[in-house]
CSV table of C-alpha atoms and ligand atoms in Angstrom, one decimal:
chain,number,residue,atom,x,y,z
J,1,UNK,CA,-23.3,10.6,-3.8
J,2,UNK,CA,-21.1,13.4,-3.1
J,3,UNK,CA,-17.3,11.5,-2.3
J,4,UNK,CA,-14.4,13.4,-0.4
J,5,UNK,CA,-10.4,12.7,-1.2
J,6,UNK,CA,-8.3,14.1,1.0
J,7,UNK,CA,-4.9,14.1,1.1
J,8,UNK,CA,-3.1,11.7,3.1
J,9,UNK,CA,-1.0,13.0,6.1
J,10,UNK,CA,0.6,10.0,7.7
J,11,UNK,CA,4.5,10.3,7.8
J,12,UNK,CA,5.9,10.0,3.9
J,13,UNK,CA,2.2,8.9,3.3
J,14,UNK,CA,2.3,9.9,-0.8
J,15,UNK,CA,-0.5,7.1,-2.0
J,16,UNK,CA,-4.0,8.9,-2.6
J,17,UNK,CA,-8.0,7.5,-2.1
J,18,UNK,CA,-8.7,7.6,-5.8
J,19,UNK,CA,-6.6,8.5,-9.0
J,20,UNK,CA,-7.7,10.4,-11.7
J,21,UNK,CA,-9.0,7.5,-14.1
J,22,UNK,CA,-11.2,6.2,-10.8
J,23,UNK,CA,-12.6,9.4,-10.1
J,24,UNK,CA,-13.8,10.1,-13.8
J,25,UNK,CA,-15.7,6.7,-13.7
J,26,UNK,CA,-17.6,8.2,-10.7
J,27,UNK,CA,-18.5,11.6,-12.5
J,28,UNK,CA,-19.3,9.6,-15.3
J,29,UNK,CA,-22.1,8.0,-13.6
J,30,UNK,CA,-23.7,11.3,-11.9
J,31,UNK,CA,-21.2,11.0,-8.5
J,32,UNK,CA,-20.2,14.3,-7.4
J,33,UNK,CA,-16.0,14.5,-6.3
J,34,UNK,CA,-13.8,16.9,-4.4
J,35,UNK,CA,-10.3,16.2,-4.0
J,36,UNK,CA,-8.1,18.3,-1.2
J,37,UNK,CA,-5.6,20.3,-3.5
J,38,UNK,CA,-2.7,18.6,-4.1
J,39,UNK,CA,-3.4,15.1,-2.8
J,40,UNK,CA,-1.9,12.9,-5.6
J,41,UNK,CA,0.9,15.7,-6.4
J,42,UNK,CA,3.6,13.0,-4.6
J,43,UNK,CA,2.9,10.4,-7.9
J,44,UNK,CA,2.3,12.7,-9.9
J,45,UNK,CA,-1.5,13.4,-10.2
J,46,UNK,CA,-1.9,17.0,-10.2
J,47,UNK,CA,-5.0,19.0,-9.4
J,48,UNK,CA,-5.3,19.6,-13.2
J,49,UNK,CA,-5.8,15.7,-13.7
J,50,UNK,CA,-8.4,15.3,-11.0
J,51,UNK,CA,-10.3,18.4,-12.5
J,52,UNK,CA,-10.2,16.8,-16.2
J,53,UNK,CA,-11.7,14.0,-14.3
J,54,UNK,CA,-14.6,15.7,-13.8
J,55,UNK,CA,-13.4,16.5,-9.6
J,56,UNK,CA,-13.5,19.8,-8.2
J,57,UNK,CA,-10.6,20.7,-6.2
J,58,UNK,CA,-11.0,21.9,-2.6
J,59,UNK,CA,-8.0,23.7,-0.4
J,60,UNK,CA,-8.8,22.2,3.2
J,61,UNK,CA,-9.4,18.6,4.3
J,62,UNK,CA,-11.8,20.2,6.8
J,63,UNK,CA,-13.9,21.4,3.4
J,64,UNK,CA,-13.4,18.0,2.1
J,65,UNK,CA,-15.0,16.2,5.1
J,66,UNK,CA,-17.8,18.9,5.4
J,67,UNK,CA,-19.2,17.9,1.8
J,68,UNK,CA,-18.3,14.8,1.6
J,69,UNK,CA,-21.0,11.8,2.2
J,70,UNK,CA,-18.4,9.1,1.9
J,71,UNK,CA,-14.5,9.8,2.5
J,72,UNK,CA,-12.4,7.7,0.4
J,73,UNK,CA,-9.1,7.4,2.0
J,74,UNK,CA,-6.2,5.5,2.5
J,75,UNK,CA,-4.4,4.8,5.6
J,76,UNK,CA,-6.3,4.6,9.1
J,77,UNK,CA,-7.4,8.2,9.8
J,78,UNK,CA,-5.6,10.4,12.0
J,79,UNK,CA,-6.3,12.0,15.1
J,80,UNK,CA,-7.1,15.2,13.3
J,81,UNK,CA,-9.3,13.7,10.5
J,82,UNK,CA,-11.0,11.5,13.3
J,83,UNK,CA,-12.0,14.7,14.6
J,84,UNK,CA,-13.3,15.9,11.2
J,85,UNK,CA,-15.6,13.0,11.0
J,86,UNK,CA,-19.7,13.2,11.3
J,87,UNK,CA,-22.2,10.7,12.2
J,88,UNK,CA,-24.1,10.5,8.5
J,89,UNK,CA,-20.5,9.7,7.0
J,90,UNK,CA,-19.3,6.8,5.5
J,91,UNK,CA,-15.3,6.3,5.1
J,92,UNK,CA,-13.4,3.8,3.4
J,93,UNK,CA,-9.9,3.0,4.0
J,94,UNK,CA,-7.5,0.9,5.8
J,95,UNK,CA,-8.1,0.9,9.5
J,96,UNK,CA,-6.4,-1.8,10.8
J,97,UNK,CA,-8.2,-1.4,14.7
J,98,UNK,CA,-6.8,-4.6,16.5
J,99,UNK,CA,-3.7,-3.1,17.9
J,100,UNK,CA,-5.2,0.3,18.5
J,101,UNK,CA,-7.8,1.2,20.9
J,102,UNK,CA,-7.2,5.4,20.9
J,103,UNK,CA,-8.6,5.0,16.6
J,104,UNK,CA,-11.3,2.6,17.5
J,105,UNK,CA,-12.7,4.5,20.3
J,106,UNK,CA,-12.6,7.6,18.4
J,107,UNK,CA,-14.6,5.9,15.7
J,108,UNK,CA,-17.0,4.8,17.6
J,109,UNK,CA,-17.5,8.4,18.8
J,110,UNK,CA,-17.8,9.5,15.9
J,111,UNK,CA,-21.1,7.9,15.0
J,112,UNK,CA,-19.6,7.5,11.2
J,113,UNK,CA,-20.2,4.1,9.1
J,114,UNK,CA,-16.7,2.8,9.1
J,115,UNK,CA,-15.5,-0.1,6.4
J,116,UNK,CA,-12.3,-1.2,6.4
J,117,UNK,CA,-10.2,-2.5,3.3
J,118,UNK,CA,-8.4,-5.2,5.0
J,119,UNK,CA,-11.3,-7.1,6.2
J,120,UNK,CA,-13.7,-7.1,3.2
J,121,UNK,CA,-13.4,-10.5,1.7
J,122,UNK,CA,-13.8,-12.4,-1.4
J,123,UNK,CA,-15.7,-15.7,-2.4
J,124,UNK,CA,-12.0,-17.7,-2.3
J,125,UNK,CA,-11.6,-16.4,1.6
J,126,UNK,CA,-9.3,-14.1,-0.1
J,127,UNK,CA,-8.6,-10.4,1.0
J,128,UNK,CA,-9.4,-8.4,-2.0
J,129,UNK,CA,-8.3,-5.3,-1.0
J,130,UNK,CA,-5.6,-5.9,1.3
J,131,UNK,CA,-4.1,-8.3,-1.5
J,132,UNK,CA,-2.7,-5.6,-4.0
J,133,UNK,CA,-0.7,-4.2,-0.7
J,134,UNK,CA,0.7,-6.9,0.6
J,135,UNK,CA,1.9,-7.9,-3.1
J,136,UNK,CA,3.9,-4.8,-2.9
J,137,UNK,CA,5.1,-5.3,0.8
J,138,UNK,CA,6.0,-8.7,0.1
J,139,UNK,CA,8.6,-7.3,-2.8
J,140,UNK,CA,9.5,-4.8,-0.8
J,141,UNK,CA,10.2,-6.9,2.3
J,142,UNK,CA,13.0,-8.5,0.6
J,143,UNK,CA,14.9,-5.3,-0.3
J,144,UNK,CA,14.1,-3.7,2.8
J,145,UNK,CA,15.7,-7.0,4.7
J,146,UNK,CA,18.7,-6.8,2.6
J,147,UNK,CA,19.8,-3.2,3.5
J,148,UNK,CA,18.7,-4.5,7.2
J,149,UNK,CA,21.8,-6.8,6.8
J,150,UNK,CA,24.5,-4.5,5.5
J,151,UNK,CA,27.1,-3.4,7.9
J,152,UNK,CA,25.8,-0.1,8.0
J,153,UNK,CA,22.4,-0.4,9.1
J,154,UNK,CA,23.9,-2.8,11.9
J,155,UNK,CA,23.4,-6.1,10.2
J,156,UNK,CA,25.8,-8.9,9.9
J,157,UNK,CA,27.4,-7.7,6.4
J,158,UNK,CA,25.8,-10.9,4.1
J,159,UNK,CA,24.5,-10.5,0.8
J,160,UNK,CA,21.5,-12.5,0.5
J,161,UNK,CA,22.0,-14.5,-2.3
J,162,UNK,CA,26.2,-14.6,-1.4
J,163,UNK,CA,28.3,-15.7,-4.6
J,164,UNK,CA,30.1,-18.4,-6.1
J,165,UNK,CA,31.4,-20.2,-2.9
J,166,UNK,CA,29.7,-18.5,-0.4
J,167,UNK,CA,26.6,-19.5,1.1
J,168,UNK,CA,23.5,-17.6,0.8
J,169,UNK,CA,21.5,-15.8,3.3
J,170,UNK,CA,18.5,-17.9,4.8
J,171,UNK,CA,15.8,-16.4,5.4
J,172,UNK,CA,12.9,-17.2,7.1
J,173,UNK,CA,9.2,-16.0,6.3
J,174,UNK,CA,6.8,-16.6,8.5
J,175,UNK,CA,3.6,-16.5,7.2
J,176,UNK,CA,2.9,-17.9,3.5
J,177,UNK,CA,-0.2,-15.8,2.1
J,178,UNK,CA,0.2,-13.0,-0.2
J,179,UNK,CA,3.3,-10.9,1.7
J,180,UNK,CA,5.0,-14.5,2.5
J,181,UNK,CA,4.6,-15.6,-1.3
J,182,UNK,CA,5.8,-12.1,-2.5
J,183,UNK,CA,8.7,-12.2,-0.4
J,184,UNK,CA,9.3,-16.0,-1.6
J,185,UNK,CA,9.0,-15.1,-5.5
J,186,UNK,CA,12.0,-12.0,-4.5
J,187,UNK,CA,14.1,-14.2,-2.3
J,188,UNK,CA,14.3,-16.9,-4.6
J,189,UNK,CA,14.5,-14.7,-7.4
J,190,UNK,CA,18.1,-13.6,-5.8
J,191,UNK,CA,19.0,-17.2,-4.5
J,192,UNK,CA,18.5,-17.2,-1.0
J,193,UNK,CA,17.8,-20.2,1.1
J,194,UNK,CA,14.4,-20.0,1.5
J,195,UNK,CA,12.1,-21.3,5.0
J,196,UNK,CA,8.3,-20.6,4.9
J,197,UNK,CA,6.1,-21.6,7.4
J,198,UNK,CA,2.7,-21.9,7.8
J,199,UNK,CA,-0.2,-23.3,9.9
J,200,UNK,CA,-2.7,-23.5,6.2
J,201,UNK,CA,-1.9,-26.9,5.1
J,202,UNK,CA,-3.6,-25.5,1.9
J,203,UNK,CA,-0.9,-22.4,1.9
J,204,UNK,CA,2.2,-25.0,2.3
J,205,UNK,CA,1.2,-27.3,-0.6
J,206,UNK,CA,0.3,-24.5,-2.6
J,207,UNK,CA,4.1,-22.9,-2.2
J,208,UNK,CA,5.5,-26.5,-2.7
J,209,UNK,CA,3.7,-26.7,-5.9
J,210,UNK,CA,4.5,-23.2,-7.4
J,211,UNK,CA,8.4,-22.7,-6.2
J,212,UNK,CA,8.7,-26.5,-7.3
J,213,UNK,CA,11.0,-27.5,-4.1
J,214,UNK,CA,12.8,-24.0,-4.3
J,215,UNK,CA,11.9,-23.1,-0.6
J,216,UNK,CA,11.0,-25.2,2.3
J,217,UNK,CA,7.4,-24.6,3.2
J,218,UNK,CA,7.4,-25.9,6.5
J,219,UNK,CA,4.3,-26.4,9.2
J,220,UNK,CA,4.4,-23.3,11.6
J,221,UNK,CA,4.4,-24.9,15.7
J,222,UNK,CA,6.1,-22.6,18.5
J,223,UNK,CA,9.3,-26.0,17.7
J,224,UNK,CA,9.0,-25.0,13.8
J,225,UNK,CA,9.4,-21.2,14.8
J,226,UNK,CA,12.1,-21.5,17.3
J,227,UNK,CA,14.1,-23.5,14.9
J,228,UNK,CA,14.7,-21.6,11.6
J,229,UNK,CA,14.1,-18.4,13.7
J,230,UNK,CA,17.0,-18.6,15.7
J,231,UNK,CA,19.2,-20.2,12.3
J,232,UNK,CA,18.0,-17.3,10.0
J,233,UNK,CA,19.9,-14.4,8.7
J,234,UNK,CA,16.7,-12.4,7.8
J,235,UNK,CA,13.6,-13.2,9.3
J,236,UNK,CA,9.9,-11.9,7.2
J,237,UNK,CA,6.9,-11.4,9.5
J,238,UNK,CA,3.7,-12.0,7.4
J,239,UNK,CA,1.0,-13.7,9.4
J,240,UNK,CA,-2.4,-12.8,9.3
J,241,UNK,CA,-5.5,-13.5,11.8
J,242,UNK,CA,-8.2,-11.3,9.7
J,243,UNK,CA,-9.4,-8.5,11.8
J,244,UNK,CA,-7.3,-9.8,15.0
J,245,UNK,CA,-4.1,-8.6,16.2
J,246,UNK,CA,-1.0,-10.2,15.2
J,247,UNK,CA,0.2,-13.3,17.5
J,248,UNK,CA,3.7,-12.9,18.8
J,249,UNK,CA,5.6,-15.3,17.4
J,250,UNK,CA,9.0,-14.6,17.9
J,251,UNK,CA,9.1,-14.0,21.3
J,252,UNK,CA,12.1,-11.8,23.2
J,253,UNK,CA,13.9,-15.0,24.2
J,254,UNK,CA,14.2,-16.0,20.1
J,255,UNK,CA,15.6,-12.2,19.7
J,256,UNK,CA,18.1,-12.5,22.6
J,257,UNK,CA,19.2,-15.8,21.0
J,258,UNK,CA,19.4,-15.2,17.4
J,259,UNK,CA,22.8,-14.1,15.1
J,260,UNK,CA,24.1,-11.4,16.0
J,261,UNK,CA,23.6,-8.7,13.1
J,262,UNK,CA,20.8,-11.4,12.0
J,263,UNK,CA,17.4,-8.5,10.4
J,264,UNK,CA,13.8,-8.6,10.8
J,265,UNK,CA,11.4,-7.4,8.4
J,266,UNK,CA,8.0,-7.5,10.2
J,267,UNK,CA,5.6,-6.6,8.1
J,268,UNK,CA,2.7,-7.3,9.9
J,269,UNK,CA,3.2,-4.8,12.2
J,270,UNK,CA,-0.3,-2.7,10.6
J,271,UNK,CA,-1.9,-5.5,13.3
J,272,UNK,CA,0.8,-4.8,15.8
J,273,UNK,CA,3.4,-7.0,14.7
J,274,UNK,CA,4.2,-10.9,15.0
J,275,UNK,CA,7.4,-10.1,17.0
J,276,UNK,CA,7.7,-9.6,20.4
J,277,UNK,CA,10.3,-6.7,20.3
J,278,UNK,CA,8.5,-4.9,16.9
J,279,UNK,CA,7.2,-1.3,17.4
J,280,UNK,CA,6.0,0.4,14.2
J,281,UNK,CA,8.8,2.8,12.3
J,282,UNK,CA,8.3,5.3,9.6
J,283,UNK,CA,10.2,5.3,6.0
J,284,UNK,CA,12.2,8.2,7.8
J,285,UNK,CA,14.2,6.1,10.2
J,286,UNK,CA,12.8,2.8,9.4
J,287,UNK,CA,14.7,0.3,11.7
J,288,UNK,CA,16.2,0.2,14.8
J,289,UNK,CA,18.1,-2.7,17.7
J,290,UNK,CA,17.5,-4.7,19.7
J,291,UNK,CA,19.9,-7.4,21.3
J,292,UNK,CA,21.8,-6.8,17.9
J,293,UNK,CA,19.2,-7.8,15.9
J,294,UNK,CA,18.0,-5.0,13.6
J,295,UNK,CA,14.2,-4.5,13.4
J,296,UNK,CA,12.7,-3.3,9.9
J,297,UNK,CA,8.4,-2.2,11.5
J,298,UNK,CA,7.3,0.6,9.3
J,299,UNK,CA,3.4,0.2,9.0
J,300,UNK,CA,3.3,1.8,5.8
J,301,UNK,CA,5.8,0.0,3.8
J,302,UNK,CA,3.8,0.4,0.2
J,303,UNK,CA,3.7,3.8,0.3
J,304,UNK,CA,7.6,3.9,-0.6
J,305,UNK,CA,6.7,2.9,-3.4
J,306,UNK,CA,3.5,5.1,-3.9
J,307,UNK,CA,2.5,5.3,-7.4
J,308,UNK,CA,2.8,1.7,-7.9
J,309,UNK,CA,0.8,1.4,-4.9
J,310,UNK,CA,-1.8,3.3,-5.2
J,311,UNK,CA,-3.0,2.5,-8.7
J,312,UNK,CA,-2.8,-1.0,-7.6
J,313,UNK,CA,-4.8,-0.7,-4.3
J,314,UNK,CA,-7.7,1.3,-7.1
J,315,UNK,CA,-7.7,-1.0,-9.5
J,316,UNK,CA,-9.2,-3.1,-6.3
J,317,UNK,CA,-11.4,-0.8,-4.3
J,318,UNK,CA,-13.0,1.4,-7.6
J,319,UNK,CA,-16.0,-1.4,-8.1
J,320,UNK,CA,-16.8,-1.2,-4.1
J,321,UNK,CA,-16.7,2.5,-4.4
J,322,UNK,CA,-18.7,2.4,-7.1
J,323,UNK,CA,-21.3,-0.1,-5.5
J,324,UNK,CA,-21.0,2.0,-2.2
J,325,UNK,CA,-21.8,5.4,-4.3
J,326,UNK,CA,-24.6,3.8,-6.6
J,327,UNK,CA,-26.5,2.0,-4.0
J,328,UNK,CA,-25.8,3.4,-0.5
J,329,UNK,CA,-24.0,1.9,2.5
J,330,UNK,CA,-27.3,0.4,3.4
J,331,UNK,CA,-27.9,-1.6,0.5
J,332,UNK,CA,-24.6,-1.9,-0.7
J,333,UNK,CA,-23.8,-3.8,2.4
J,334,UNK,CA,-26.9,-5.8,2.4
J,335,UNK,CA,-26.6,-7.0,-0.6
J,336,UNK,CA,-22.8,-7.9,-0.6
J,337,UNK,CA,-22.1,-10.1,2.3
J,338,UNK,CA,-17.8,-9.7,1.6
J,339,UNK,CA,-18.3,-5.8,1.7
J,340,UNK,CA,-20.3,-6.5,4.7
J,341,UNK,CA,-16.9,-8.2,6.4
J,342,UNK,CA,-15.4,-5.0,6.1
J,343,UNK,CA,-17.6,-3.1,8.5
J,344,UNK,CA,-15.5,-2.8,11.5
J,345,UNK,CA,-17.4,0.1,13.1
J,346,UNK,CA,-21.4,1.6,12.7
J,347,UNK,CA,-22.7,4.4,14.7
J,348,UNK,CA,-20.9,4.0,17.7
J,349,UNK,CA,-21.2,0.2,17.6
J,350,UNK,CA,-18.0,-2.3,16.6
J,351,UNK,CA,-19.2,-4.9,14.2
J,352,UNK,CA,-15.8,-6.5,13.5
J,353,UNK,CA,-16.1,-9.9,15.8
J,354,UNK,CA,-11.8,-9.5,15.8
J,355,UNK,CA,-11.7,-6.4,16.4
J,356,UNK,CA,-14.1,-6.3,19.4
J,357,UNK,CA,-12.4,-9.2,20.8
J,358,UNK,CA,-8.7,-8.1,20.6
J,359,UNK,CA,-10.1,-5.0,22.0
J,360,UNK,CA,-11.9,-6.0,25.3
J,361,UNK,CA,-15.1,-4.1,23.6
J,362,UNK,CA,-18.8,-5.4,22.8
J,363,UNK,CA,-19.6,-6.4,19.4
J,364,UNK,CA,-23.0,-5.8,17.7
J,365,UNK,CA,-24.0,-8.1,14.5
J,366,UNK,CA,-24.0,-5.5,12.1
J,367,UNK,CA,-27.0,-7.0,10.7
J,368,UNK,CA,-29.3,-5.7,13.5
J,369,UNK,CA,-28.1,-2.5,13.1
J,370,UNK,CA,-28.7,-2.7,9.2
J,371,UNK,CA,-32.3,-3.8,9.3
U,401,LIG,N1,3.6,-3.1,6.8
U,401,LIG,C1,2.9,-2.9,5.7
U,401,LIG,O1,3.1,-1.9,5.0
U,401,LIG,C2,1.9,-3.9,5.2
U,401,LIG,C3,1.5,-3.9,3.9
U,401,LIG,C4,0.6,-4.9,3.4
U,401,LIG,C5,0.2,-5.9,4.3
U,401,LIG,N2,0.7,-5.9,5.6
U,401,LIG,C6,0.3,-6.9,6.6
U,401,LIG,O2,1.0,-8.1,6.4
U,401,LIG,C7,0.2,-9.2,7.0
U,401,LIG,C8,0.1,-10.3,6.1
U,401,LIG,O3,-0.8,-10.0,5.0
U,401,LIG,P1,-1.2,-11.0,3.9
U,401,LIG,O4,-2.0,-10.3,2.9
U,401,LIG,O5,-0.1,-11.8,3.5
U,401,LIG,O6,-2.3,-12.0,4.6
U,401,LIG,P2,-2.7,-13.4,4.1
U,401,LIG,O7,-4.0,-13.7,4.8
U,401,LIG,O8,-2.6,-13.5,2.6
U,401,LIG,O9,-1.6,-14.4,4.7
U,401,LIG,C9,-1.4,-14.6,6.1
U,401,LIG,C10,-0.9,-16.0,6.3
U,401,LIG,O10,-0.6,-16.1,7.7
U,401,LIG,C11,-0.8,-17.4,8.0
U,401,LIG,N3,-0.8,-17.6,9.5
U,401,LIG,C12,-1.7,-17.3,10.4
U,401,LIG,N4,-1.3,-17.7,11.6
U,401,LIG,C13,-0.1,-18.2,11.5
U,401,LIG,C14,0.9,-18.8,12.3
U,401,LIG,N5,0.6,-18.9,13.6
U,401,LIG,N6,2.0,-19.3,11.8
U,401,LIG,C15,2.3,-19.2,10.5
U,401,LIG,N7,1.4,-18.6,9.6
U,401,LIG,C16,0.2,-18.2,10.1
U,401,LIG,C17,-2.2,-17.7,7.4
U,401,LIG,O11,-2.4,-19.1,7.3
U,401,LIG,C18,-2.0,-17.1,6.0
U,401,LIG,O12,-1.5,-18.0,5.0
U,401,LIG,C19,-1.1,-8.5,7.5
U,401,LIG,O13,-1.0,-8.1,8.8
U,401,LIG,C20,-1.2,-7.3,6.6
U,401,LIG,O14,-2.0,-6.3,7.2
U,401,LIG,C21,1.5,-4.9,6.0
């Protein structure tokens, strides 16, 4: 299969589709790869690398796209590349479609075979390739909150874990999967008090058991929510509905009533955010206030932290690129019902049940359009 990287254009957007070491296991087996110049340059990879890899190095993404069978990518594509993209391609990447109908109906015009990372599963209901991000957003949440909080940025002036006779920041995460464990592991690390909530019985006893009684994992109700949200110093937004938008949880009546100076970190603001008042930031001026409460929403959190992030987010997406390059979409997706999850759109159909729904849009069972 020929495979197209281009490089990423999203605001301080320095993670790349495939590193070297993933791109020479594709040559190895017979795949054929161009890479836009330059694309891993921000961590790093140079052109050199890719070509060593057995890649050949094109100058335009438009080149990349017109050769490329399958476009291996990493955030959603943008207006520009959506326009680059044909009806016999295949691309792989985040999408993250609930919150936004202008990238779905573009993809859906574009007639393209469309699988998304964050929905592809894994035999333990897991999200296999959304995990290695939200690992790194999770960590990151906690630093990002803490600068939220100093004076400067508009926040209440507390360190988070205080010091010898002075309390500690609490902070409340919302959400206790794989960015609300993260985030526990780095708040606890620097002695906050810590509040998870969570509607997964599973997910509460789980936290119990591993932070042995070192945060309160607490059952999430709108009561539950209201509580800790309007006590907390620094608030971490990590729910997940696979595929579906966010639900508002904090609403603007918690924001109007919480601390002054008090921080959110909502990190699932990819799928529109579980805070009323959220609207997505970029690493260049990544918060901003509202009722003195300051908002941390950038959508793109891992890729501050890009070279970390993007040999992570390989290690989990080379054996689906592989399967997608050695057998075809087709059978590839036939024959893996978790890769099949992650087909959100198929010439010009949506075959993400969530996505349709949060969308107002039909769906079509991918499986008729496969046979
Ligand atoms: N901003 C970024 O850069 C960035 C990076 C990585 C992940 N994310 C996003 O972070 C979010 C969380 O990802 P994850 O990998 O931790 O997902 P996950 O599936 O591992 O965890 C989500 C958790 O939310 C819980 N949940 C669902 N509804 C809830 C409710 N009403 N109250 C409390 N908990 C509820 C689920 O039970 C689950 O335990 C996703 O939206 C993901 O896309 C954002």
């Amino acid at each position: 299969m020929i495979i197209g990287v281009p490089k990423e254009i999203k605001n301080h957007e320095y993670r790349v589709g495939m590193v070297p070491s993933s791109v020479r296991e594709l040559t190895n087996k017979g795949h054929v790869v161009y890479v836009e110049t330059n694309a891993g340059l921000g961590i790093d990879f140079n052109d050199q690398d890719y070509i060593d890899a057995g890649a050949s190095i094109l100058n335009t993404a438009k080149e990349v796209f017109e050769k490329a069978e399958m476009i291996v990518k990493v955030k959603e594509p943008q207006a520009v590349e959506r326009a680059m993209l044909r009806q016999d391609q295949l691309l792989f990447t985040y999408l993250h479609l609930a919150p936004d109908l202008p990238q779905t109906n573009d993809l859906v015009s574009s007639g393209a075979v469309c699988i998304a990372y964050e929905t592809v599963t894994d035999n333990r209901g897991g999200l296999p390739l959304l995990a290695p991000m939200s690992e790194v957003a999770g960590r990151m949440s906690i630093q990002a909150g803490a600068m939220a909080l100093e004076k400067s940025k508009g926040g209440r002036g507390m360190l988070l874990g205080g010091v010898p006779g002075v309390e500690p920041a609490k902070i409340v995460i919302i959400g206790g999967g794989m960015v609300g464990t993260n985030a526990a592991q780095m708040a606890v690390g620097l002695g906050a008090d810590v509040v998870i909530l969570d509607r997964s019985i599973d997910a509460l006893r789980r936290l119990n058991a591993q932070f042995d009684n070192r945060v309160k994992a607490i059952y999430s109700t709108a009561a539950a929510i209201e509580k800790h949200v309007l006590e907390a110093d620094l608030v971490i937004g990590g729910v997940l509905v696979p595929g579906a938008a966010a639900p508002k949880l904090v609403t603007k009546e918690h924001i109007k009533q919480m601390k002054p100076g008090s921080a959110i970190v909502d990190v699932a603001i990819d799928q529109g955010g579980c805070v009323e008042t959220s609207h997505a930031t970029t690493h260049q001026d990544p918060t901003y206030i509202v009722d003195d409460v300051v908002h941390y929403c950038v959508a793109n959190m891992p890729g501050a932290v890009a070279r970390t992030s993007t040999v992570a987010l390989n290690n989990a997406t080379l054996p689906y690129i592989i399967k997608l390059a050695d057998l075809g979409y087709r059978n590839a997706l036939l024959q893996d019902k978790h890769l099949l999850n992650g087909l959100n759109v198929m010439h010009g159909k949506i075959t993400c049940k969530e996505v349709a729904e949060a969308l107002g849009l039909e769906f079509v069972d991918p499986k008729i359009l496969l046979a």
